[in-house]
PDB file of C-alpha atoms in Angstrom:
ATOM      1  CA  ASP W  12     -17.101  11.537  -0.044  1.00 64.00           C
ATOM      2  CA  ALA W  13     -17.283   8.295  -1.983  1.00 82.00           C
ATOM      3  CA  GLY W  14     -13.612   7.524  -1.558  1.00 94.00           C
ATOM      4  CA  VAL W  15     -11.264   6.540  -4.352  1.00 97.00           C
ATOM      5  CA  ILE W  16     -13.168   4.953  -7.201  1.00 97.00           C
ATOM      6  CA  GLN W  17     -11.622   2.411  -9.517  1.00 97.00           C
ATOM      7  CA  SER W  18     -12.998   0.701 -12.596  1.00 96.00           C
ATOM      8  CA  PRO W  19     -13.355  -1.956 -13.680  1.00 97.00           C
ATOM      9  CA  ARG W  20     -13.212  -4.049 -10.507  1.00 96.00           C
ATOM     10  CA  HIS W  21     -12.328  -7.147 -12.475  1.00 97.00           C
ATOM     11  CA  GLU W  22     -10.787  -7.459 -15.892  1.00 97.00           C
ATOM     12  CA  VAL W  23     -10.037 -10.639 -17.784  1.00 97.00           C
ATOM     13  CA  THR W  24      -8.233 -10.297 -21.085  1.00 97.00           C
ATOM     14  CA  GLU W  25      -6.082 -12.258 -23.456  1.00 97.00           C
ATOM     15  CA  MET W  26      -2.388 -11.827 -23.907  1.00 97.00           C
ATOM     16  CA  GLY W  27      -1.572  -9.078 -26.356  1.00 96.00           C
ATOM     17  CA  GLN W  28      -4.690  -7.027 -25.709  1.00 97.00           C
ATOM     18  CA  GLU W  29      -4.672  -3.470 -24.446  1.00 97.00           C
ATOM     19  CA  VAL W  30      -5.927  -2.934 -20.906  1.00 98.00           C
ATOM     20  CA  THR W  31      -6.972   0.395 -19.400  1.00 98.00           C
ATOM     21  CA  LEU W  32      -7.579   0.826 -15.702  1.00 98.00           C
ATOM     22  CA  ARG W  33      -9.332   3.916 -14.405  1.00 98.00           C
ATOM     23  CA  CYS W  34      -9.190   5.882 -11.179  1.00 98.00           C
ATOM     24  CA  LYS W  35     -11.078   8.804  -9.688  1.00 98.00           C
ATOM     25  CA  PRO W  36      -9.257  10.211  -6.642  1.00 97.00           C
ATOM     26  CA  ILE W  37     -10.890  11.846  -3.646  1.00 96.00           C
ATOM     27  CA  SER W  38     -11.868  15.415  -4.425  1.00 95.00           C
ATOM     28  CA  GLY W  39      -9.302  17.890  -3.155  1.00 93.00           C
ATOM     29  CA  HIS W  40      -6.456  15.388  -3.050  1.00 94.00           C
ATOM     30  CA  ASP W  41      -3.434  16.512  -5.005  1.00 93.00           C
ATOM     31  CA  TYR W  42      -1.394  13.296  -4.983  1.00 93.00           C
ATOM     32  CA  LEU W  43      -2.355  10.156  -6.875  1.00 95.00           C
ATOM     33  CA  PHE W  44      -0.552   6.831  -6.716  1.00 95.00           C
ATOM     34  CA  TRP W  45      -0.757   3.603  -8.728  1.00 97.00           C
ATOM     35  CA  TYR W  46       0.282   0.372  -6.988  1.00 96.00           C
ATOM     36  CA  ARG W  47       0.468  -3.233  -8.080  1.00 96.00           C
ATOM     37  CA  GLN W  48      -0.044  -6.105  -5.635  1.00 94.00           C
ATOM     38  CA  THR W  49       1.061  -9.675  -6.252  1.00 92.00           C
ATOM     39  CA  MET W  50       1.798 -12.584  -3.958  1.00 87.00           C
ATOM     40  CA  MET W  51       5.398 -12.689  -5.070  1.00 86.00           C
ATOM     41  CA  ARG W  52       6.287  -8.987  -4.965  1.00 87.00           C
ATOM     42  CA  GLY W  53       3.765  -7.550  -2.494  1.00 89.00           C
ATOM     43  CA  LEU W  54       2.689  -3.930  -2.880  1.00 92.00           C
ATOM     44  CA  GLU W  55       4.781  -2.030  -5.397  1.00 92.00           C
ATOM     45  CA  LEU W  56       4.491   1.652  -6.216  1.00 92.00           C
ATOM     46  CA  LEU W  57       4.357   2.051  -9.987  1.00 96.00           C
ATOM     47  CA  ILE W  58       3.998   5.802 -10.412  1.00 95.00           C
ATOM     48  CA  TYR W  59       2.702   8.852  -8.625  1.00 94.00           C
ATOM     49  CA  PHE W  60       1.384  12.242  -9.659  1.00 95.00           C
ATOM     50  CA  ASN W  61       1.284  15.610  -7.967  1.00 93.00           C
ATOM     51  CA  ASN W  62      -1.227  18.126  -9.330  1.00 94.00           C
ATOM     52  CA  ASN W  63      -1.680  15.913 -12.413  1.00 95.00           C
ATOM     53  CA  VAL W  64       2.074  15.857 -13.173  1.00 96.00           C
ATOM     54  CA  PRO W  65       3.977  12.544 -13.008  1.00 95.00           C
ATOM     55  CA  ILE W  66       6.667  12.871 -10.328  1.00 92.00           C
ATOM     56  CA  ASP W  67       8.214   9.421 -10.106  1.00 90.00           C
ATOM     57  CA  ASP W  68       7.634   6.609 -12.571  1.00 93.00           C
ATOM     58  CA  SER W  69      10.651   4.546 -11.585  1.00 91.00           C
ATOM     59  CA  GLY W  70       8.400   1.696 -10.535  1.00 91.00           C
ATOM     60  CA  MET W  71       6.774   1.271 -13.930  1.00 94.00           C
ATOM     61  CA  PRO W  72       7.993  -2.171 -14.988  1.00 87.00           C
ATOM     62  CA  GLU W  73       8.529  -1.505 -18.682  1.00 85.00           C
ATOM     63  CA  ASP W  74       7.438   0.497 -21.673  1.00 91.00           C
ATOM     64  CA  ARG W  75       4.273  -1.520 -22.015  1.00 95.00           C
ATOM     65  CA  PHE W  76       2.943   0.387 -19.016  1.00 97.00           C
ATOM     66  CA  SER W  77       1.855   4.009 -19.230  1.00 97.00           C
ATOM     67  CA  ALA W  78      -0.130   6.298 -16.942  1.00 98.00           C
ATOM     68  CA  LYS W  79      -1.850   9.592 -17.470  1.00 97.00           C
ATOM     69  CA  MET W  80      -3.706  12.123 -15.385  1.00 98.00           C
ATOM     70  CA  PRO W  81      -5.465  14.537 -17.723  1.00 97.00           C
ATOM     71  CA  ASN W  82      -7.224  16.359 -14.871  1.00 95.00           C
ATOM     72  CA  ALA W  83      -7.505  16.370 -11.094  1.00 95.00           C
ATOM     73  CA  SER W  84     -10.361  13.890 -11.031  1.00 95.00           C
ATOM     74  CA  PHE W  85      -9.218  11.170 -13.413  1.00 96.00           C
ATOM     75  CA  SER W  86      -6.242   8.948 -14.068  1.00 98.00           C
ATOM     76  CA  THR W  87      -5.592   5.912 -16.255  1.00 98.00           C
ATOM     77  CA  LEU W  88      -3.067   3.111 -16.207  1.00 98.00           C
ATOM     78  CA  LYS W  89      -2.658   1.423 -19.560  1.00 98.00           C
ATOM     79  CA  ILE W  90      -0.910  -1.825 -20.410  1.00 97.00           C
ATOM     80  CA  GLN W  91      -0.253  -2.460 -24.078  1.00 96.00           C
ATOM     81  CA  PRO W  92       0.304  -5.248 -24.973  1.00 96.00           C
ATOM     82  CA  SER W  93      -0.680  -7.167 -21.866  1.00 96.00           C
ATOM     83  CA  GLU W  94       1.120 -10.331 -20.775  1.00 96.00           C
ATOM     84  CA  PRO W  95       0.164 -13.091 -18.307  1.00 96.00           C
ATOM     85  CA  ARG W  96       2.800 -11.856 -15.841  1.00 95.00           C
ATOM     86  CA  ASP W  97       0.853  -8.576 -15.583  1.00 96.00           C
ATOM     87  CA  SER W  98      -1.891 -10.438 -13.716  1.00 97.00           C
ATOM     88  CA  ALA W  99      -2.234  -8.698 -10.362  1.00 97.00           C
ATOM     89  CA  VAL W 100      -4.445  -6.392  -8.342  1.00 97.00           C
ATOM     90  CA  TYR W 101      -3.862  -2.772  -9.255  1.00 98.00           C
ATOM     91  CA  PHE W 102      -4.643  -0.130  -6.663  1.00 97.00           C
ATOM     92  CA  CYS W 103      -5.040   3.580  -7.010  1.00 97.00           C
ATOM     93  CA  ALA W 104      -4.560   5.772  -3.948  1.00 95.00           C
ATOM     94  CA  SER W 105      -4.799   9.487  -3.303  1.00 95.00           C
ATOM     95  CA  SER W 106      -3.723  11.880  -0.567  1.00 92.00           C
ATOM     96  CA  ARG W 107      -3.748  15.540   0.306  1.00 89.00           C
ATOM     97  CA  GLY W 108      -0.589  17.539   0.657  1.00 76.00           C
ATOM     98  CA  LEU W 109       2.937  16.728   1.590  1.00 64.00           C
ATOM     99  CA  GLY W 110       4.490  15.092   4.619  1.00 66.00           C
ATOM    100  CA  TYR W 111       2.860  12.432   6.693  1.00 73.00           C
ATOM    101  CA  ASN W 112      -0.528  12.409   5.097  1.00 79.00           C
ATOM    102  CA  GLU W 113      -2.626   9.292   4.830  1.00 87.00           C
ATOM    103  CA  GLN W 114      -2.957   7.596   1.501  1.00 91.00           C
ATOM    104  CA  PHE W 115      -6.508   6.479   0.764  1.00 94.00           C
ATOM    105  CA  PHE W 116      -6.688   3.366  -1.374  1.00 96.00           C
ATOM    106  CA  GLY W 117      -9.382   2.391  -3.819  1.00 97.00           C
ATOM    107  CA  PRO W 118     -10.885  -1.107  -3.912  1.00 96.00           C
ATOM    108  CA  GLY W 119      -8.500  -2.230  -6.626  1.00 97.00           C
ATOM    109  CA  THR W 120      -8.833  -3.781 -10.077  1.00 98.00           C
ATOM    110  CA  ARG W 121      -8.102  -7.493 -10.313  1.00 97.00           C
ATOM    111  CA  LEU W 122      -6.506  -8.077 -13.695  1.00 98.00           C
ATOM    112  CA  THR W 123      -6.157 -11.537 -15.202  1.00 98.00           C
ATOM    113  CA  VAL W 124      -4.281 -11.906 -18.456  1.00 97.00           C
ATOM    114  CA  LEU W 125      -4.788 -15.294 -20.075  1.00 96.00           C
TER     115      LEU W 125
ATOM    116  CA  GLN I   3      18.601  -0.008   1.745  1.00 61.00           C
ATOM    117  CA  GLN I   4      15.139   0.944   0.645  1.00 71.00           C
ATOM    118  CA  GLN I   5      13.625  -2.316   1.877  1.00 88.00           C
ATOM    119  CA  VAL I   6      11.374  -2.869   4.826  1.00 94.00           C
ATOM    120  CA  LYS I   7      11.499  -6.454   6.090  1.00 95.00           C
ATOM    121  CA  GLN I   8       8.366  -7.796   7.744  1.00 96.00           C
ATOM    122  CA  SER I   9       7.754 -10.948   9.779  1.00 95.00           C
ATOM    123  CA  PRO I  10       6.072 -13.314  10.237  1.00 96.00           C
ATOM    124  CA  GLN I  11       4.464 -14.008   6.904  1.00 95.00           C
ATOM    125  CA  SER I  12       1.417 -15.450   8.636  1.00 96.00           C
ATOM    126  CA  LEU I  13       0.145 -15.568  12.187  1.00 97.00           C
ATOM    127  CA  ILE I  14      -2.606 -17.482  13.948  1.00 98.00           C
ATOM    128  CA  VAL I  15      -3.802 -16.198  17.322  1.00 98.00           C
ATOM    129  CA  GLN I  16      -6.632 -17.235  19.597  1.00 98.00           C
ATOM    130  CA  LYS I  17      -9.332 -14.721  20.391  1.00 97.00           C
ATOM    131  CA  GLY I  18      -8.219 -12.556  23.268  1.00 97.00           C
ATOM    132  CA  GLY I  19      -4.535 -13.135  22.614  1.00 97.00           C
ATOM    133  CA  ILE I  20      -1.828 -10.685  21.596  1.00 97.00           C
ATOM    134  CA  SER I  21      -0.769 -10.448  17.961  1.00 98.00           C
ATOM    135  CA  ILE I  22       2.732  -9.156  17.291  1.00 98.00           C
ATOM    136  CA  ILE I  23       4.107  -8.246  13.874  1.00 98.00           C
ATOM    137  CA  ASN I  24       7.652  -7.027  13.399  1.00 98.00           C
ATOM    138  CA  CYS I  25       9.373  -4.856  10.825  1.00 97.00           C
ATOM    139  CA  ALA I  26      12.971  -3.782  10.292  1.00 97.00           C
ATOM    140  CA  TYR I  27      14.546  -1.172   8.051  1.00 96.00           C
ATOM    141  CA  GLU I  28      18.015  -0.054   7.014  1.00 93.00           C
ATOM    142  CA  ASN I  29      17.622   3.482   5.771  1.00 90.00           C
ATOM    143  CA  THR I  30      18.037   5.838   8.719  1.00 90.00           C
ATOM    144  CA  ALA I  31      16.489   8.635   6.666  1.00 89.00           C
ATOM    145  CA  PHE I  32      13.064   7.048   7.086  1.00 91.00           C
ATOM    146  CA  ASP I  33      11.037   9.176   9.463  1.00 90.00           C
ATOM    147  CA  TYR I  34       7.453   7.986   9.109  1.00 91.00           C
ATOM    148  CA  PHE I  35       6.234   4.469   9.824  1.00 94.00           C
ATOM    149  CA  PRO I  36       2.586   3.658   9.153  1.00 94.00           C
ATOM    150  CA  TRP I  37       0.758   0.370   9.423  1.00 96.00           C
ATOM    151  CA  TYR I  38      -1.951  -0.481   6.918  1.00 96.00           C
ATOM    152  CA  GLN I  39      -4.713  -3.070   7.330  1.00 97.00           C
ATOM    153  CA  GLN I  40      -6.192  -4.868   4.344  1.00 96.00           C
ATOM    154  CA  PHE I  41      -9.303  -7.028   4.314  1.00 96.00           C
ATOM    155  CA  PRO I  42      -9.908  -9.492   1.463  1.00 92.00           C
ATOM    156  CA  GLY I  43     -11.189  -7.746  -1.642  1.00 90.00           C
ATOM    157  CA  LYS I  44     -10.441  -4.297  -0.252  1.00 92.00           C
ATOM    158  CA  GLY I  45      -7.661  -1.787  -0.551  1.00 94.00           C
ATOM    159  CA  PRO I  46      -5.248  -1.205   2.331  1.00 96.00           C
ATOM    160  CA  ALA I  47      -6.361   1.351   4.920  1.00 95.00           C
ATOM    161  CA  LEU I  48      -4.236   3.273   7.396  1.00 94.00           C
ATOM    162  CA  LEU I  49      -4.436   1.749  10.869  1.00 96.00           C
ATOM    163  CA  ILE I  50      -1.887   3.644  12.928  1.00 95.00           C
ATOM    164  CA  ALA I  51       1.382   5.489  12.313  1.00 93.00           C
ATOM    165  CA  ILE I  52       4.402   6.659  14.276  1.00 92.00           C
ATOM    166  CA  ARG I  53       7.334   9.028  13.886  1.00 89.00           C
ATOM    167  CA  PRO I  54      10.740   8.246  15.406  1.00 86.00           C
ATOM    168  CA  ASP I  55      10.562  11.002  18.018  1.00 88.00           C
ATOM    169  CA  VAL I  56       8.438   8.700  20.191  1.00 90.00           C
ATOM    170  CA  SER I  57       9.004   5.091  21.203  1.00 93.00           C
ATOM    171  CA  GLU I  58       5.388   4.024  21.424  1.00 95.00           C
ATOM    172  CA  LYS I  59       1.977   5.037  20.143  1.00 95.00           C
ATOM    173  CA  LYS I  60      -1.276   3.506  21.229  1.00 96.00           C
ATOM    174  CA  GLU I  61      -4.718   3.734  19.657  1.00 95.00           C
ATOM    175  CA  GLY I  62      -7.273   1.520  21.310  1.00 96.00           C
ATOM    176  CA  ARG I  63      -6.109  -2.088  21.115  1.00 97.00           C
ATOM    177  CA  PHE I  64      -3.375  -1.249  18.612  1.00 97.00           C
ATOM    178  CA  THR I  65       0.119  -0.184  19.690  1.00 97.00           C
ATOM    179  CA  ILE I  66       3.239   0.596  17.674  1.00 96.00           C
ATOM    180  CA  SER I  67       6.550   0.107  19.455  1.00 95.00           C
ATOM    181  CA  PHE I  68       9.546   1.803  17.871  1.00 94.00           C
ATOM    182  CA  ASN I  69      13.227   1.086  18.518  1.00 94.00           C
ATOM    183  CA  LYS I  70      15.284   3.678  16.676  1.00 92.00           C
ATOM    184  CA  SER I  71      18.689   2.269  17.599  1.00 93.00           C
ATOM    185  CA  ALA I  72      17.742  -1.205  16.403  1.00 94.00           C
ATOM    186  CA  LYS I  73      15.885   0.193  13.384  1.00 95.00           C
ATOM    187  CA  GLN I  74      12.886  -1.926  14.205  1.00 96.00           C
ATOM    188  CA  PHE I  75       9.217  -1.304  14.840  1.00 97.00           C
ATOM    189  CA  SER I  76       6.347  -3.575  15.667  1.00 97.00           C
ATOM    190  CA  LEU I  77       2.577  -3.688  15.819  1.00 98.00           C
ATOM    191  CA  HIS I  78       0.893  -5.168  18.858  1.00 98.00           C
ATOM    192  CA  ILE I  79      -2.809  -6.030  18.769  1.00 98.00           C
ATOM    193  CA  MET I  80      -4.119  -6.575  22.268  1.00 97.00           C
ATOM    194  CA  ASP I  81      -7.218  -8.696  22.950  1.00 97.00           C
ATOM    195  CA  SER I  82      -7.219  -9.859  19.321  1.00 98.00           C
ATOM    196  CA  GLN I  83     -10.662 -10.400  17.814  1.00 97.00           C
ATOM    197  CA  PRO I  84     -11.839 -12.445  14.816  1.00 97.00           C
ATOM    198  CA  GLY I  85     -12.680  -9.151  13.124  1.00 97.00           C
ATOM    199  CA  ASP I  86      -8.972  -8.304  13.212  1.00 97.00           C
ATOM    200  CA  SER I  87      -8.300 -11.129  10.762  1.00 98.00           C
ATOM    201  CA  ALA I  88      -6.696  -9.332   7.817  1.00 97.00           C
ATOM    202  CA  THR I  89      -3.350  -8.707   6.155  1.00 96.00           C
ATOM    203  CA  TYR I  90      -1.177  -6.113   7.855  1.00 97.00           C
ATOM    204  CA  PHE I  91       1.525  -4.113   6.089  1.00 96.00           C
ATOM    205  CA  CYS I  92       4.182  -2.013   7.693  1.00 96.00           C
ATOM    206  CA  ALA I  93       5.652   0.808   5.632  1.00 94.00           C
ATOM    207  CA  ALA I  94       8.234   3.556   5.797  1.00 93.00           C
ATOM    208  CA  SER I  95       8.872   6.828   4.068  1.00 89.00           C
ATOM    209  CA  MET I  96      10.941   9.981   4.225  1.00 84.00           C
ATOM    210  CA  ASP I  97       9.378  13.397   4.474  1.00 72.00           C
ATOM    211  CA  SER I  98      11.408  14.517   1.494  1.00 65.00           C
ATOM    212  CA  SER I  99       9.956  11.716  -0.597  1.00 69.00           C
ATOM    213  CA  TYR I 100       6.328  10.893  -0.820  1.00 73.00           C
ATOM    214  CA  LYS I 101       6.982   7.238  -1.564  1.00 81.00           C
ATOM    215  CA  LEU I 102       5.791   4.619   0.891  1.00 87.00           C
ATOM    216  CA  ILE I 103       7.969   1.514   0.974  1.00 90.00           C
ATOM    217  CA  PHE I 104       5.810  -1.408   2.066  1.00 93.00           C
ATOM    218  CA  GLY I 105       6.782  -4.588   3.882  1.00 94.00           C
ATOM    219  CA  SER I 106       5.738  -7.920   2.438  1.00 93.00           C
ATOM    220  CA  GLY I 107       2.654  -8.256   4.631  1.00 95.00           C
ATOM    221  CA  THR I 108       1.474 -10.519   7.442  1.00 96.00           C
ATOM    222  CA  ARG I 109      -1.713 -12.509   7.145  1.00 96.00           C
ATOM    223  CA  LEU I 110      -3.342 -12.622  10.590  1.00 98.00           C
ATOM    224  CA  LEU I 111      -6.034 -15.128  11.490  1.00 98.00           C
ATOM    225  CA  VAL I 112      -7.731 -14.786  14.860  1.00 97.00           C
ATOM    226  CA  ARG I 113      -9.545 -17.963  15.829  1.00 97.00           C
ATOM    227  CA  PRO I 114     -12.814 -17.635  17.782  1.00 94.00           C
TER     228      PRO I 114
END
């Protein structure tokens, strides 16, 4: 398996623009997670899905952030409008089943908002 | 109560030495404690994990020590190698919740 795939790997945009990050989880995994990593706040869980349904979005910072999972093989995280403080590395991760199952992380998208 | 506190923030060890990273938690409902390793430009990857029914788990050069009464756990890297240079994150979760709560990370540098 190719692992979790994220695109783009790098994104540079200007404040106010819409940004869409994409994720393809590992086939057969039924949980998908979006994380944000910054120096100041570390790794933060933004939202996670089970069988394409959002389960917990309490980590989404504000209404400018939205996430969707239209099918088992694709998810998006959208920021509209983007702000400089959104600059971070965004990771997608997936896992299979409940309990103590390993989360497999993608390579991340480094977002810079100017 | 949901926090996991990790120390030190950074660590420099000579090749062949022992690297020790510590984590502490408050929520006694946590029952799964994984460690993730992250290399620059990569996503975190599971290194080793422990449940509180054991006090120690060893996989190769990596050992987790767990102290349930003190609500602390630590990662020991024996015979540290330059290839171990990475950022290490401890984490915790409850079986009833799929959320992993991550520590702040420790940047380890192993000098040749």
